[in-house]
CSV table of C-alpha atoms in Angstrom, one decimal:
chain,number,residue,atom,x,y,z
A,1,MET,CA,209.4,47.8,135.8
A,2,ILE,CA,208.4,50.3,138.5
A,3,ALA,CA,205.2,49.3,140.5
A,4,ILE,CA,202.5,52.0,140.3
A,5,ASN,CA,201.1,53.2,143.6
A,6,ILE,CA,197.7,51.7,144.4
A,7,GLU,CA,196.3,55.1,145.2
A,8,THR,CA,197.2,56.3,141.7
A,9,ILE,CA,195.5,53.3,140.1
A,10,ARG,CA,192.4,53.8,142.3
A,11,GLN,CA,192.2,57.5,141.2
A,12,LYS,CA,192.7,56.6,137.6
A,13,TYR,CA,189.7,54.1,137.5
A,14,GLU,CA,187.4,55.7,140.1
A,15,ASP,CA,185.1,57.5,137.7
A,16,GLN,CA,184.8,54.4,135.5
A,17,ILE,CA,184.0,52.2,138.5
A,18,MET,CA,181.6,54.7,140.1
A,19,GLY,CA,179.7,54.7,136.8
A,20,LEU,CA,178.7,51.1,137.2
A,21,PRO,CA,175.3,50.3,138.5
A,22,ASN,CA,175.0,49.6,142.2
A,23,VAL,CA,178.5,51.0,143.0
A,24,THR,CA,178.6,53.4,146.0
A,25,GLY,CA,182.3,53.8,146.6
A,26,VAL,CA,185.9,52.9,145.7
A,27,GLY,CA,188.7,52.6,148.2
A,28,ILE,CA,191.8,50.7,149.2
A,29,GLY,CA,191.8,47.7,151.5
A,30,GLU,CA,193.5,44.3,152.2
A,31,LYS,CA,192.5,40.8,151.3
A,32,ALA,CA,194.7,37.8,152.2
A,33,GLY,CA,197.5,40.1,153.2
A,34,LYS,CA,197.6,41.9,149.9
A,35,LYS,CA,196.5,45.5,149.0
A,36,VAL,CA,193.4,45.5,146.9
A,37,ILE,CA,191.1,48.1,145.4
A,38,LYS,CA,187.8,47.8,147.3
A,39,VAL,CA,184.5,48.4,145.3
A,40,PHE,CA,181.5,49.0,147.6
A,41,VAL,CA,178.1,48.1,146.3
A,42,THR,CA,174.6,48.3,147.7
A,43,GLN,CA,174.0,44.7,146.8
A,44,LYS,CA,176.1,41.9,145.2
A,45,PHE,CA,174.7,40.0,142.3
A,46,PRO,CA,176.0,36.9,140.5
A,47,GLU,CA,177.9,37.8,137.3
A,48,SER,CA,175.4,35.8,135.4
A,49,GLU,CA,172.7,38.4,136.3
A,50,LEU,CA,174.8,41.4,135.1
A,51,GLN,CA,175.5,42.7,131.7
A,52,PRO,CA,179.2,42.2,130.7
A,53,GLN,CA,179.8,46.0,130.8
A,54,ASP,CA,178.4,46.2,134.3
A,55,ILE,CA,180.8,43.7,135.9
A,56,VAL,CA,183.5,45.1,138.2
A,57,PRO,CA,186.9,44.0,136.7
A,58,LYS,CA,188.7,41.3,138.6
A,59,SER,CA,191.8,43.6,138.7
A,60,LEU,CA,192.8,47.1,137.8
A,61,GLU,CA,196.3,46.9,136.3
A,62,GLU,CA,198.4,44.9,138.9
A,63,TYR,CA,195.9,45.3,141.8
A,64,GLU,CA,193.0,42.9,142.4
A,65,THR,CA,189.6,44.3,143.1
A,66,ASP,CA,187.4,43.1,146.0
A,67,VAL,CA,183.6,43.8,145.8
A,68,GLU,CA,182.0,44.4,149.2
A,69,GLU,CA,178.2,44.7,149.8
A,70,ILE,CA,177.5,47.5,152.2
A,71,GLY,CA,173.8,48.2,151.6
A,72,THR,CA,172.4,51.7,151.0
A,73,VAL,CA,174.5,54.6,152.1
A,74,THR,CA,172.7,57.5,153.7
A,75,ALA,CA,174.0,60.7,155.3
A,76,GLN,CA,173.7,60.8,159.1
A,77,THR,CA,172.9,63.9,161.1
A,78,LEU,CA,174.8,64.7,164.3
């Protein structure tokens, strides 16, 4: 079996993940020395407070996800 590139997986699921409430971005990062798909949210909530369809999946194909709270994102002027 050929491993699929993490960028390909990120692109494949980006629109779906970006459609979840509170999600502001999707990227690639590292956790415990392994590549993961990062999901950036304005605020983290316990799964018990979310509807099942609003929970970020624990993994996307063979790559784990890592949800990171980054607050509200705003454009900055130079």
